[in-house]
C-alpha positions as a LaTeX table, in Angstrom:
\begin{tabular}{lrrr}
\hline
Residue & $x$ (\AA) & $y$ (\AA) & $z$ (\AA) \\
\hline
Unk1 & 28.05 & $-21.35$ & $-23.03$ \\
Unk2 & 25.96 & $-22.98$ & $-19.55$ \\
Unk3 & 26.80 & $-21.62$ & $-16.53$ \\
Unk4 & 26.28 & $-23.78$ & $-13.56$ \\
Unk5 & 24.82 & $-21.97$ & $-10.59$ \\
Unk6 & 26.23 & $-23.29$ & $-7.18$ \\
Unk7 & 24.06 & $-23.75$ & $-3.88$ \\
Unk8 & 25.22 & $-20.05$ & $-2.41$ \\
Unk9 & 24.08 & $-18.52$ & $-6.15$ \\
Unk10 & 20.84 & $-20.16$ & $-5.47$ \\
Unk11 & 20.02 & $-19.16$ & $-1.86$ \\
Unk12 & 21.12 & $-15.28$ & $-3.30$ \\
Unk13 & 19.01 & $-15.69$ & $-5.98$ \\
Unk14 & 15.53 & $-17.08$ & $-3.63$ \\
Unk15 & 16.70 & $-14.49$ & $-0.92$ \\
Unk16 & 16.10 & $-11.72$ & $-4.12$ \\
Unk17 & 13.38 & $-13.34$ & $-5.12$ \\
Unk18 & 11.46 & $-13.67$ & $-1.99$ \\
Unk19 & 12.28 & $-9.74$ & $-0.90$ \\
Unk20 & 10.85 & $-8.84$ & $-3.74$ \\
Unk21 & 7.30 & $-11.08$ & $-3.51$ \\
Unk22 & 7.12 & $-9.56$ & $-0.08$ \\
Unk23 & 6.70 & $-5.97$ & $-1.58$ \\
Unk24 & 4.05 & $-7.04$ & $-3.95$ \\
Unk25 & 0.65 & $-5.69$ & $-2.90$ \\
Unk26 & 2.18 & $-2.90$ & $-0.90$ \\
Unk27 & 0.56 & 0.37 & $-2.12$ \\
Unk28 & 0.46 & 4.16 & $-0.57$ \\
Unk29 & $-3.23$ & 5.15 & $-0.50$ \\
Unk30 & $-4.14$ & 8.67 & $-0.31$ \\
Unk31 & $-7.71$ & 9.99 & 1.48 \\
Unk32 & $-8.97$ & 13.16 & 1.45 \\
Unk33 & $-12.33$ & 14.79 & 2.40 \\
Unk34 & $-11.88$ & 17.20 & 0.09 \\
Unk35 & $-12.03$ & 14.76 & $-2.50$ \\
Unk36 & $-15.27$ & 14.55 & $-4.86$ \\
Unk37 & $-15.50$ & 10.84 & $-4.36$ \\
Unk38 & $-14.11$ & 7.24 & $-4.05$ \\
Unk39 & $-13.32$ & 7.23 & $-8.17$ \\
Unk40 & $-9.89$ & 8.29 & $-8.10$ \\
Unk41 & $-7.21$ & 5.80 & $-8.00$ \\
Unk42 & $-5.97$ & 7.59 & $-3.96$ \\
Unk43 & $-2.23$ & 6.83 & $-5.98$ \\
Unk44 & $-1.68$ & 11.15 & $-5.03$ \\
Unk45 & $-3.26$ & 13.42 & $-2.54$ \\
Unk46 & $-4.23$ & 14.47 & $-6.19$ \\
Unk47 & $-6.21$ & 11.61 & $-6.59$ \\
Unk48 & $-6.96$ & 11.05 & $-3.39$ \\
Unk49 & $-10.18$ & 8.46 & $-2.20$ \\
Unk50 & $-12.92$ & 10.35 & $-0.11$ \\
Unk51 & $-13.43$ & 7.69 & 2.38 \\
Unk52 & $-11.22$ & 5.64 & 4.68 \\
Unk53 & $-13.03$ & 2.49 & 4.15 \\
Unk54 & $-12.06$ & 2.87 & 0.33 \\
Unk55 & $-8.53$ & 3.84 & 0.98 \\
Unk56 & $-8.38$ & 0.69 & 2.83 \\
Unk57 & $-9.52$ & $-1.26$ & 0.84 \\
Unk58 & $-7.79$ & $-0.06$ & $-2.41$ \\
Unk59 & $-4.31$ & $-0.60$ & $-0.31$ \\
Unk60 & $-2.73$ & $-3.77$ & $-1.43$ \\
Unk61 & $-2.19$ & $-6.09$ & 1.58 \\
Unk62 & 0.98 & $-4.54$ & 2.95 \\
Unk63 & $-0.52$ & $-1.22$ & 2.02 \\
Unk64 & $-0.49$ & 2.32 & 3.96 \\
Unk65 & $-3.30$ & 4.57 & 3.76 \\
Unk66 & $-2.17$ & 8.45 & 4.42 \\
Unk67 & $-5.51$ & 10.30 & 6.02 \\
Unk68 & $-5.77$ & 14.03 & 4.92 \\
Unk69 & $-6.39$ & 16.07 & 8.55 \\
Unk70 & $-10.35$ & 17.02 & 8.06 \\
Unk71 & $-13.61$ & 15.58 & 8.72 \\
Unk72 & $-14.91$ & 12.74 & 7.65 \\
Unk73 & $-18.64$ & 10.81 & 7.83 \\
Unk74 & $-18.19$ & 7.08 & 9.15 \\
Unk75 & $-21.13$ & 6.05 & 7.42 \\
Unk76 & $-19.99$ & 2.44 & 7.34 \\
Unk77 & $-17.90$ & 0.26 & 10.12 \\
Unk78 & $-14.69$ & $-0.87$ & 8.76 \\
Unk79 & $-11.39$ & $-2.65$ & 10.33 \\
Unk80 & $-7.42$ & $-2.22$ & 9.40 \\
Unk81 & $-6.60$ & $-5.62$ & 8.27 \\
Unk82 & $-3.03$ & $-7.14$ & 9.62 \\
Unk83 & $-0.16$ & $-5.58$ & 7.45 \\
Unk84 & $-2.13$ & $-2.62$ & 6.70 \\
Unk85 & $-1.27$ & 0.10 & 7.95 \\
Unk86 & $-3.44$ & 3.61 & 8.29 \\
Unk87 & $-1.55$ & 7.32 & 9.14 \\
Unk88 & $-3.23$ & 10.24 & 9.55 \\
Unk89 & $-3.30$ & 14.10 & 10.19 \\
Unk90 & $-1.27$ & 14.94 & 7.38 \\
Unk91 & $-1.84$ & 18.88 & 6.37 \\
\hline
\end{tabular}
């Protein structure tokens, strides 16, 4: 049996569609300066990346990097690209 889809089923279906390609990309990064190094994934405080630069950069474009409160060496410049979004002090 076709179905015909009418014009509102297809604006529905592009609205979906369209909220959900916006989401793509978007990742929670974790840093930590208790962390060995950059290897983990920084998917879980767990896992955490050491430096901010690589939490950055491992967040997908609409990302958020969470920054562990602690010290950390800048030993490289970096900036927050638009949509990215960095949060820190967290215990």
């Amino acid at each position: 049996m076709i179905q015909h889809i009418n014009m509102k089923q297809t604006i529905l279906i592009l609205m979906l569609l369209g909220g959900l390609m916006g989401t793509v990309g978007a990742q929670n990064i974790y840093v930590s300066s208790a962390a060995d190094d950059d290897s983990g994934p920084g998917t879980s405080w767990e896992s955490a990346k050491k430096t901010i630069a690589a939490g950055i950069a491992a967040a997908g474009a609409y990302g958020t990097v969470f920054v562990k409160a602690g010290q950390y060496l800048l030993t490289e410049e970096f900036t927050v690209p638009a949509g990215k979004i960095v949060l820190g002090g967290y215990e």
